[in-house]
Amino acid sequence: MGLFDRLFKQDPHQALERAKKLLDRGEATEALRLARRAAEEDPITYRPRAEEVIRRAHEVLADAALDKAARAEESEYFEDAAEWIGTALDHVEDVNRREELEQRVAGLLERAVEAEKARLRKIAPEPELWEEPEDEPEEESEEFAEPELDPEAHYDTLIGMLDDDVAARYEERPESFRRAFLQLHDLRPQEALPVLDQLADKHPDDPVYRLERGRGRLLVGAYEGACDDLEAVWKVFGDEPLDQARTYSVPGLWAEAMFAQGKVAELLERLDEVAVPSECDPGLCYHYASGLVAGERFEEARLYLLEVMRNFPQAPDFPDLLAAVLDRLGQRQAAIDTLERAIAPSCSPGRCRRPPKHVPSLRTLAGLYLAEGRDLRRVHELLSLISQVQGGRLEAGDYQILAGYHQARGDDESARRAAAAARRLEQAASASGAG
């Protein structure tokens, strides 16, 4: 052991004594850490004494979490209460106690769903309000346009979000590349690609130019070219996410391009040992799971998505995909329950960190209820919520759901008008795309 290690290595006895004092003061988290350290440093001498401190610390932390759960439940923040009980479960080993707490979590999530349904019943407009699409909203006036950012500072900020080793590759780049990089960030790939094509063709071994051209090609739907570029830089950047937030990676981008081309078998074979839920980024996990679904490997997809959702509990795409899988497995009620939990609120005043409602999940859920042929009132509530999220408007797919809702109610005329509204919006979108 070196001198530096000896100087900064805490004596197990001191660590354990400090853990006891901290525990007496109610600082259980730090007490738990120190007690574990003492047990690891000298297990023969200190583990028995440390285990008693560890046990008491777990009890204190569990009790504190359960107290917060009780207060959240009393205030009718049911999903917050469920999360606090989930925290308490991290400190409970007794099997019977865990089962009891897990049942409480399930009950609280059900109450959260029912509370949301009750809220929507109070605010849901009559279906007739949705019969005709409204005019498109006027474009925002220029006086409210966001001020332009300094390009150099903006570029430095963006590459600062990358992994340190990746960010180093983006320094000292020509102005033309910096501008193209910012255009890609602003989702203007058509403007960026001519410059990126020039740079990548002139420097075919430069992984940064190939990576960014691959991303640009992916954005414009040039999937085969995107795959070529991403394949070329995969070994350089590896399987790990490229940014510090761990949101995207080369294999994740490659998977998106492969899935778009329908090359499912190759995608699954290549990523079988790469798309590990505990290690990969959300995009990689999502496209691997989508590949399992496209390959009709539904049971594998179900198990994979359940594990992914534990690592990305706030990502709304995964419950939506899981619901589709459960429906294909003949478990429609389980699919409905999955989405009801996913869209339930969890926002007590001042501490709401949840993402906005996920409209695709709302649509999937409404479709499941229609397919089930029951609870039409819930379909109406979900359409109301979709309308709220979209600023009082419905899109073509929403009018299709509305048509099914009216059809199920036996109102053929309203169903016809809703279907006609869906067709008009689809034709308008098609004409806009062609233009």
Short mmCIF file of C-alpha atoms in Angstrom, two decimals:
data_model
loop_
_atom_site.label_atom_id
_atom_site.label_comp_id
_atom_site.label_asym_id
_atom_site.label_seq_id
_atom_site.Cartn_x
_atom_site.Cartn_y
_atom_site.Cartn_z
CA MET A 1 0.00 0.00 0.00
CA GLY A 2 1.42 3.42 -0.98
CA LEU A 3 1.92 6.37 1.35
CA PHE A 4 -0.99 8.28 -0.21
CA ASP A 5 -3.37 5.34 0.34
CA ARG A 6 -2.29 4.99 3.99
CA LEU A 7 -2.76 8.69 4.68
CA PHE A 8 -6.30 8.78 3.31
CA LYS A 9 -7.46 5.34 4.38
CA GLN A 10 -9.88 5.70 7.32
CA ASP A 11 -9.36 3.41 10.31
CA PRO A 12 -12.27 0.89 10.51
CA HIS A 13 -12.69 1.49 14.24
CA GLN A 14 -12.94 5.26 13.73
CA ALA A 15 -15.33 4.79 10.83
CA LEU A 16 -17.61 2.54 12.89
CA GLU A 17 -17.59 4.85 15.91
CA ARG A 18 -18.43 7.82 13.72
CA ALA A 19 -21.22 5.79 12.08
CA LYS A 20 -22.79 5.14 15.50
CA LYS A 21 -22.71 8.84 16.40
CA LEU A 22 -24.20 9.82 13.06
CA LEU A 23 -26.95 7.25 13.48
CA ASP A 24 -27.80 8.62 16.91
CA ARG A 25 -28.16 12.06 15.31
CA GLY A 26 -30.46 10.64 12.63
CA GLU A 27 -27.93 10.87 9.77
CA ALA A 28 -28.57 7.31 8.66
CA THR A 29 -27.35 7.54 5.05
CA GLU A 30 -23.81 8.55 5.99
CA ALA A 31 -23.84 6.12 8.95
CA LEU A 32 -24.73 3.30 6.57
CA ARG A 33 -21.88 4.19 4.23
CA LEU A 34 -19.29 4.30 7.02
CA ALA A 35 -20.50 1.06 8.62
CA ARG A 36 -20.26 -0.73 5.30
CA ARG A 37 -16.74 0.62 4.83
CA ALA A 38 -15.68 -0.65 8.27
CA ALA A 39 -17.09 -4.10 7.50
CA GLU A 40 -15.25 -4.21 4.17
CA GLU A 41 -11.90 -3.00 5.56
CA ASP A 42 -11.69 -5.55 8.38
CA PRO A 43 -14.50 -8.11 8.10
CA ILE A 44 -13.15 -10.46 10.76
CA THR A 45 -12.91 -7.84 13.49
CA TYR A 46 -15.63 -5.36 12.61
CA ARG A 47 -18.29 -7.04 10.46
CA PRO A 48 -20.44 -8.31 13.42
CA ARG A 49 -20.48 -4.86 15.05
CA ALA A 50 -20.95 -3.10 11.72
CA GLU A 51 -23.91 -5.28 10.77
CA GLU A 52 -25.86 -4.03 13.79
CA VAL A 53 -25.29 -0.41 12.71
CA ILE A 54 -26.19 -1.30 9.13
CA ARG A 55 -29.42 -2.97 10.30
CA ARG A 56 -30.43 0.05 12.40
CA ALA A 57 -29.56 2.47 9.58
CA HIS A 58 -31.77 0.53 7.18
CA GLU A 59 -34.60 0.68 9.71
CA VAL A 60 -34.23 4.44 10.15
CA LEU A 61 -34.15 5.06 6.39
CA ALA A 62 -37.15 2.79 5.80
CA ASP A 63 -39.15 4.47 8.56
CA ALA A 64 -38.30 7.94 7.20
CA ALA A 65 -39.42 6.97 3.68
CA LEU A 66 -42.63 5.40 4.97
CA ASP A 67 -43.39 8.52 7.00
CA LYS A 68 -43.07 10.63 3.84
CA ALA A 69 -45.23 8.11 1.98
CA ALA A 70 -47.95 8.45 4.63
CA ARG A 71 -47.91 12.23 4.37
CA ALA A 72 -48.04 12.10 0.56
CA GLU A 73 -50.95 9.66 0.68
CA GLU A 74 -52.79 11.86 3.17
CA SER A 75 -52.43 14.76 0.71
CA GLU A 76 -53.70 12.47 -2.10
CA TYR A 77 -50.39 12.50 -3.98
CA PHE A 78 -50.76 8.78 -4.46
CA GLU A 79 -47.92 8.11 -6.91
CA ASP A 80 -45.52 10.17 -4.82
CA ALA A 81 -46.50 7.94 -1.91
CA ALA A 82 -45.83 4.86 -4.05
CA GLU A 83 -42.36 6.16 -4.90
CA TRP A 84 -41.53 6.75 -1.23
CA ILE A 85 -42.60 3.19 -0.44
CA GLY A 86 -40.36 2.04 -3.27
CA THR A 87 -37.50 3.87 -1.54
CA ALA A 88 -38.38 2.12 1.72
CA LEU A 89 -38.25 -1.25 -0.06
CA ASP A 90 -34.54 -0.66 -0.73
CA HIS A 91 -34.02 -0.99 3.04
CA VAL A 92 -36.37 -3.89 3.85
CA GLU A 93 -35.28 -7.54 3.64
CA ASP A 94 -38.11 -9.35 5.44
CA VAL A 95 -40.08 -11.20 2.75
CA ASN A 96 -43.49 -10.74 4.37
CA ARG A 97 -42.89 -7.05 4.98
CA ARG A 98 -41.75 -6.55 1.39
CA GLU A 99 -44.87 -8.28 0.08
CA GLU A 100 -47.04 -6.03 2.22
CA LEU A 101 -45.29 -2.90 0.97
CA GLU A 102 -45.45 -4.02 -2.66
CA GLN A 103 -49.21 -4.50 -2.29
CA ARG A 104 -49.47 -0.97 -0.90
CA VAL A 105 -47.59 0.33 -3.95
CA ALA A 106 -50.02 -1.43 -6.30
CA GLY A 107 -52.98 -0.02 -4.39
CA LEU A 108 -51.60 3.51 -4.45
CA LEU A 109 -50.98 3.36 -8.20
CA GLU A 110 -54.57 2.22 -8.72
CA ARG A 111 -55.78 5.16 -6.63
CA ALA A 112 -53.62 7.50 -8.73
CA VAL A 113 -55.30 6.20 -11.88
CA GLU A 114 -58.77 6.61 -10.41
CA ALA A 115 -57.95 10.14 -9.21
CA GLU A 116 -56.84 11.08 -12.72
CA LYS A 117 -60.02 9.63 -14.20
CA ALA A 118 -62.14 11.61 -11.74
CA ARG A 119 -60.26 14.80 -12.59
CA LEU A 120 -60.82 14.31 -16.29
CA ARG A 121 -64.53 13.66 -15.82
CA LYS A 122 -64.84 17.17 -14.40
CA ILE A 123 -63.07 18.91 -17.27
CA ALA A 124 -63.82 16.72 -20.33
CA PRO A 125 -65.70 18.68 -23.01
CA GLU A 126 -68.58 17.18 -24.94
CA PRO A 127 -67.48 15.10 -27.94
CA GLU A 128 -69.31 17.43 -30.33
CA LEU A 129 -66.66 20.09 -29.64
CA TRP A 130 -64.17 17.97 -31.57
CA GLU A 131 -66.25 17.24 -34.65
CA GLU A 132 -64.48 19.66 -37.01
CA PRO A 133 -60.76 20.57 -37.07
CA GLU A 134 -60.15 24.19 -36.23
CA ASP A 135 -58.07 26.50 -38.42
CA GLU A 136 -54.33 26.23 -38.06
CA PRO A 137 -52.96 28.63 -35.41
CA GLU A 138 -51.21 31.72 -36.70
CA GLU A 139 -47.43 31.60 -36.78
CA GLU A 140 -45.65 33.30 -33.94
CA SER A 141 -44.78 36.90 -34.75
CA GLU A 142 -41.12 37.79 -35.23
CA GLU A 143 -41.12 40.09 -32.19
CA PHE A 144 -41.40 37.00 -29.98
CA ALA A 145 -38.63 35.08 -31.76
CA GLU A 146 -35.88 33.81 -29.52
CA PRO A 147 -32.65 35.82 -29.65
CA GLU A 148 -29.85 34.24 -31.65
CA LEU A 149 -27.10 32.60 -29.65
CA ASP A 150 -23.44 33.35 -30.21
CA PRO A 151 -22.37 30.48 -32.53
CA GLU A 152 -18.95 29.98 -30.98
CA ALA A 153 -20.28 29.88 -27.43
CA HIS A 154 -23.18 27.66 -28.50
CA TYR A 155 -20.80 25.19 -30.15
CA ASP A 156 -18.58 25.08 -27.06
CA THR A 157 -21.63 24.52 -24.86
CA LEU A 158 -22.86 21.63 -26.98
CA ILE A 159 -19.55 19.79 -27.20
CA GLY A 160 -19.19 20.34 -23.45
CA MET A 161 -22.14 18.00 -23.07
CA LEU A 162 -20.24 15.19 -24.79
CA ASP A 163 -18.12 12.61 -23.03
CA ASP A 164 -14.70 14.15 -22.33
CA ASP A 165 -12.83 11.86 -24.75
CA VAL A 166 -15.40 12.49 -27.47
CA ALA A 167 -15.49 16.24 -26.86
CA ALA A 168 -11.71 16.44 -27.31
CA ARG A 169 -12.15 15.24 -30.91
CA TYR A 170 -14.48 18.18 -31.66
CA GLU A 171 -12.03 20.89 -30.64
CA GLU A 172 -10.02 22.84 -33.22
CA ARG A 173 -12.51 22.20 -36.01
CA PRO A 174 -12.97 24.53 -39.01
CA GLU A 175 -15.70 27.14 -38.95
CA SER A 176 -17.63 25.37 -41.73
CA PHE A 177 -17.92 22.22 -39.62
CA ARG A 178 -18.95 24.15 -36.52
CA ARG A 179 -21.74 25.82 -38.47
CA ALA A 180 -22.92 22.47 -39.88
CA PHE A 181 -22.83 20.91 -36.40
CA LEU A 182 -25.09 23.68 -35.07
CA GLN A 183 -27.44 23.24 -38.03
CA LEU A 184 -27.77 19.55 -37.20
CA HIS A 185 -28.52 20.45 -33.58
CA ASP A 186 -31.27 22.80 -34.84
CA LEU A 187 -32.70 19.94 -36.98
CA ARG A 188 -31.68 21.59 -40.26
CA PRO A 189 -29.81 18.65 -41.83
CA GLN A 190 -30.46 19.75 -45.42
CA GLU A 191 -28.32 22.83 -44.77
CA ALA A 192 -25.61 20.90 -42.95
CA LEU A 193 -25.16 17.92 -45.26
CA PRO A 194 -23.44 19.61 -48.24
CA VAL A 195 -20.62 20.79 -45.96
CA LEU A 196 -20.45 17.47 -44.12
CA ASP A 197 -20.32 15.62 -47.45
CA GLN A 198 -17.36 17.73 -48.52
CA LEU A 199 -15.48 17.25 -45.26
CA ALA A 200 -16.18 13.51 -45.01
CA ASP A 201 -15.21 12.87 -48.64
CA LYS A 202 -11.99 14.86 -48.24
CA HIS A 203 -11.15 13.24 -44.87
CA PRO A 204 -12.72 9.76 -45.01
CA ASP A 205 -10.72 8.55 -41.99
CA ASP A 206 -11.85 11.37 -39.71
CA PRO A 207 -14.41 9.78 -37.37
CA VAL A 208 -16.03 13.08 -36.36
CA TYR A 209 -16.94 14.07 -39.92
CA ARG A 210 -18.27 10.58 -40.66
CA LEU A 211 -20.27 10.46 -37.41
CA GLU A 212 -21.92 13.82 -37.99
CA ARG A 213 -22.66 13.03 -41.63
CA GLY A 214 -24.20 9.77 -40.45
CA ARG A 215 -26.42 11.67 -38.04
CA GLY A 216 -27.41 14.09 -40.80
CA ARG A 217 -28.22 11.28 -43.20
CA LEU A 218 -30.31 9.63 -40.52
CA LEU A 219 -32.32 12.83 -40.07
CA VAL A 220 -33.14 13.11 -43.79
CA GLY A 221 -33.98 9.41 -44.18
CA ALA A 222 -30.85 8.39 -46.10
CA TYR A 223 -30.61 5.28 -43.97
CA GLU A 224 -28.23 3.19 -46.06
CA GLY A 225 -25.65 5.98 -46.20
CA ALA A 226 -26.13 6.61 -42.49
CA CYS A 227 -25.33 2.96 -41.79
CA ASP A 228 -22.16 3.18 -43.89
CA ASP A 229 -20.90 6.18 -41.92
CA LEU A 230 -21.84 4.74 -38.53
CA GLU A 231 -20.23 1.40 -39.32
CA ALA A 232 -17.04 3.24 -40.22
CA VAL A 233 -16.76 4.97 -36.83
CA TRP A 234 -18.23 2.30 -34.53
CA LYS A 235 -14.84 0.86 -33.51
CA VAL A 236 -13.46 4.34 -32.85
CA PHE A 237 -16.25 5.46 -30.52
CA GLY A 238 -17.23 2.03 -29.19
CA ASP A 239 -20.55 0.89 -27.75
CA GLU A 240 -20.76 3.44 -24.93
CA PRO A 241 -22.98 6.55 -25.10
CA LEU A 242 -21.29 9.58 -26.63
CA ASP A 243 -22.63 12.22 -24.25
CA GLN A 244 -22.41 12.70 -20.52
CA ALA A 245 -26.17 12.32 -20.10
CA ARG A 246 -25.89 8.91 -21.85
CA THR A 247 -28.68 9.64 -24.31
CA TYR A 248 -27.22 8.40 -27.62
CA SER A 249 -24.49 6.16 -29.01
CA VAL A 250 -23.14 4.94 -32.34
CA PRO A 251 -24.86 1.51 -32.04
CA GLY A 252 -28.09 3.27 -31.05
CA LEU A 253 -27.99 5.50 -34.15
CA TRP A 254 -27.04 2.50 -36.30
CA ALA A 255 -29.96 0.52 -34.87
CA GLU A 256 -32.36 3.32 -35.78
CA ALA A 257 -31.11 3.34 -39.37
CA MET A 258 -31.24 -0.45 -39.65
CA PHE A 259 -34.74 -0.64 -38.20
CA ALA A 260 -35.94 2.01 -40.64
CA GLN A 261 -34.70 -0.22 -43.48
CA GLY A 262 -36.47 -3.26 -42.08
CA LYS A 263 -33.19 -5.11 -41.47
CA VAL A 264 -34.45 -6.59 -38.23
CA ALA A 265 -32.61 -9.92 -38.22
CA GLU A 266 -29.21 -8.26 -38.74
CA LEU A 267 -30.02 -5.65 -36.10
CA LEU A 268 -30.86 -8.27 -33.48
CA GLU A 269 -27.85 -10.44 -34.26
CA ARG A 270 -25.41 -7.52 -34.11
CA LEU A 271 -26.83 -6.01 -30.92
CA ASP A 272 -27.62 -9.13 -28.94
CA GLU A 273 -24.67 -8.60 -26.59
CA VAL A 274 -24.56 -4.81 -26.91
CA ALA A 275 -28.08 -3.73 -25.97
CA VAL A 276 -27.77 -4.59 -22.28
CA PRO A 277 -30.53 -2.67 -20.42
CA SER A 278 -28.29 -1.63 -17.54
CA GLU A 279 -25.59 -0.27 -19.86
CA CYS A 280 -27.08 1.05 -23.09
CA ASP A 281 -28.70 4.37 -23.91
CA PRO A 282 -32.49 4.71 -24.32
CA GLY A 283 -32.39 4.85 -28.13
CA LEU A 284 -30.38 1.65 -28.40
CA CYS A 285 -32.68 -0.14 -25.95
CA TYR A 286 -35.78 1.09 -27.75
CA HIS A 287 -34.72 0.02 -31.22
CA TYR A 288 -33.49 -3.36 -30.00
CA ALA A 289 -36.85 -3.90 -28.27
CA SER A 290 -38.64 -2.74 -31.43
CA GLY A 291 -36.59 -5.29 -33.37
CA LEU A 292 -37.76 -8.05 -31.04
CA VAL A 293 -41.35 -6.95 -31.61
CA ALA A 294 -40.90 -6.77 -35.39
CA GLY A 295 -39.38 -10.25 -35.27
CA GLU A 296 -42.47 -11.42 -33.33
CA ARG A 297 -40.31 -12.45 -30.37
CA PHE A 298 -42.97 -11.07 -28.05
CA GLU A 299 -42.11 -12.90 -24.84
CA GLU A 300 -38.46 -11.88 -25.14
CA ALA A 301 -39.58 -8.33 -25.83
CA ARG A 302 -41.81 -8.35 -22.75
CA LEU A 303 -39.03 -9.48 -20.43
CA TYR A 304 -36.53 -7.10 -22.02
CA LEU A 305 -38.86 -4.09 -21.72
CA LEU A 306 -39.64 -4.84 -18.09
CA GLU A 307 -35.92 -4.71 -17.32
CA VAL A 308 -35.39 -1.58 -19.42
CA MET A 309 -38.22 0.22 -17.63
CA ARG A 310 -36.47 -0.30 -14.31
CA ASN A 311 -33.47 1.59 -15.69
CA PHE A 312 -35.47 4.28 -17.50
CA PRO A 313 -38.60 4.76 -15.35
CA GLN A 314 -39.34 8.21 -16.81
CA ALA A 315 -39.01 7.28 -20.51
CA PRO A 316 -42.58 7.09 -21.89
CA ASP A 317 -41.82 5.15 -25.08
CA PHE A 318 -41.12 1.92 -23.21
CA PRO A 319 -44.52 1.48 -21.48
CA ASP A 320 -46.18 2.31 -24.81
CA LEU A 321 -44.18 -0.40 -26.58
CA LEU A 322 -44.72 -2.86 -23.72
CA ALA A 323 -48.48 -2.32 -23.96
CA ALA A 324 -48.37 -3.22 -27.65
CA VAL A 325 -46.41 -6.37 -26.80
CA LEU A 326 -48.84 -7.40 -24.06
CA ASP A 327 -51.75 -6.88 -26.44
CA ARG A 328 -50.08 -9.14 -29.00
CA LEU A 329 -49.61 -11.75 -26.25
CA GLY A 330 -53.36 -11.66 -25.57
CA GLN A 331 -52.93 -9.75 -22.31
CA ARG A 332 -54.98 -6.67 -23.18
CA GLN A 333 -55.99 -5.88 -19.61
CA ALA A 334 -52.34 -5.98 -18.55
CA ALA A 335 -51.57 -3.63 -21.46
CA ILE A 336 -54.27 -1.23 -20.27
CA ASP A 337 -52.98 -1.38 -16.69
CA THR A 338 -49.43 -0.68 -17.88
CA LEU A 339 -50.44 2.50 -19.68
CA GLU A 340 -52.83 3.66 -16.98
CA ARG A 341 -49.93 3.56 -14.52
CA ALA A 342 -47.61 5.25 -17.01
CA ILE A 343 -49.89 8.24 -17.60
CA ALA A 344 -50.95 8.65 -13.96
CA PRO A 345 -49.92 11.99 -12.41
CA SER A 346 -47.17 12.30 -9.84
CA CYS A 347 -46.91 15.99 -9.17
CA SER A 348 -47.26 17.42 -5.71
CA PRO A 349 -46.95 21.22 -5.58
CA GLY A 350 -43.39 22.45 -6.07
CA ARG A 351 -41.83 19.08 -6.84
CA CYS A 352 -43.20 18.00 -10.19
CA ARG A 353 -40.35 16.66 -12.30
CA ARG A 354 -42.46 14.44 -14.55
CA PRO A 355 -42.36 14.82 -18.32
CA PRO A 356 -45.51 16.07 -20.08
CA LYS A 357 -48.20 13.59 -21.04
CA HIS A 358 -47.06 11.20 -23.75
CA VAL A 359 -49.66 11.54 -26.51
CA PRO A 360 -48.76 8.24 -28.29
CA SER A 361 -49.45 6.40 -25.02
CA LEU A 362 -52.79 8.17 -24.66
CA ARG A 363 -53.72 7.13 -28.20
CA THR A 364 -52.61 3.54 -27.64
CA LEU A 365 -54.63 3.37 -24.42
CA ALA A 366 -57.75 4.77 -26.08
CA GLY A 367 -57.34 2.23 -28.90
CA LEU A 368 -57.04 -0.61 -26.39
CA TYR A 369 -60.26 0.41 -24.67
CA LEU A 370 -62.02 0.59 -28.02
CA ALA A 371 -60.70 -2.85 -28.99
CA GLU A 372 -61.88 -4.16 -25.64
CA GLY A 373 -65.33 -2.77 -26.41
CA ARG A 374 -65.94 -1.30 -22.97
CA ASP A 375 -65.52 1.84 -20.86
CA LEU A 376 -66.29 4.28 -23.66
CA ARG A 377 -66.35 7.03 -21.08
CA ARG A 378 -62.62 6.44 -20.54
CA VAL A 379 -62.02 6.78 -24.31
CA HIS A 380 -63.81 10.14 -24.14
CA GLU A 381 -61.64 11.19 -21.18
CA LEU A 382 -58.46 10.22 -23.02
CA LEU A 383 -59.49 12.18 -26.11
CA SER A 384 -60.11 15.15 -23.84
CA LEU A 385 -56.63 14.80 -22.38
CA ILE A 386 -55.09 14.52 -25.86
CA SER A 387 -56.93 17.68 -26.84
CA GLN A 388 -55.61 19.47 -23.74
CA VAL A 389 -52.01 18.48 -24.43
CA GLN A 390 -52.31 19.64 -28.06
CA GLY A 391 -53.78 23.02 -27.22
CA GLY A 392 -57.41 22.12 -27.86
CA ARG A 393 -56.79 20.39 -31.17
CA LEU A 394 -57.04 16.82 -32.44
CA GLU A 395 -54.88 15.30 -35.18
CA ALA A 396 -55.89 12.85 -37.88
CA GLY A 397 -55.23 9.77 -35.76
CA ASP A 398 -57.24 11.28 -32.92
CA TYR A 399 -60.24 11.79 -35.20
CA GLN A 400 -59.95 8.15 -36.21
CA ILE A 401 -60.22 7.19 -32.54
CA LEU A 402 -63.16 9.58 -32.20
CA ALA A 403 -64.83 7.91 -35.17
CA GLY A 404 -64.42 4.53 -33.48
CA TYR A 405 -65.82 6.00 -30.25
CA HIS A 406 -68.97 7.26 -32.00
CA GLN A 407 -69.31 3.99 -33.92
CA ALA A 408 -69.21 2.04 -30.66
CA ARG A 409 -71.91 4.35 -29.26
CA GLY A 410 -74.10 3.67 -32.29
CA ASP A 411 -73.88 7.26 -33.54
CA ASP A 412 -73.15 6.60 -37.22
CA GLU A 413 -73.52 10.21 -38.34
CA SER A 414 -70.98 11.54 -35.82
CA ALA A 415 -68.66 8.67 -36.72
CA ARG A 416 -68.92 9.63 -40.38
CA ARG A 417 -68.09 13.29 -39.67
CA ALA A 418 -65.09 12.36 -37.48
CA ALA A 419 -63.76 9.98 -40.16
CA ALA A 420 -64.16 12.72 -42.77
CA ALA A 421 -62.22 15.14 -40.54
CA ALA A 422 -59.43 12.56 -40.23
CA ARG A 423 -59.26 12.20 -44.03
CA ARG A 424 -59.10 15.97 -44.55
CA LEU A 425 -56.21 16.31 -42.11
CA GLU A 426 -54.36 13.39 -43.72
CA GLN A 427 -54.80 14.91 -47.19
CA ALA A 428 -53.62 18.31 -45.93
CA ALA A 429 -50.55 16.73 -44.37
CA SER A 430 -49.81 14.77 -47.54
CA ALA A 431 -50.15 17.90 -49.70
CA SER A 432 -47.90 19.83 -47.32
CA GLY A 433 -45.26 17.11 -47.49
CA ALA A 434 -45.41 17.00 -51.28
CA GLY A 435 -45.04 20.77 -51.40
#
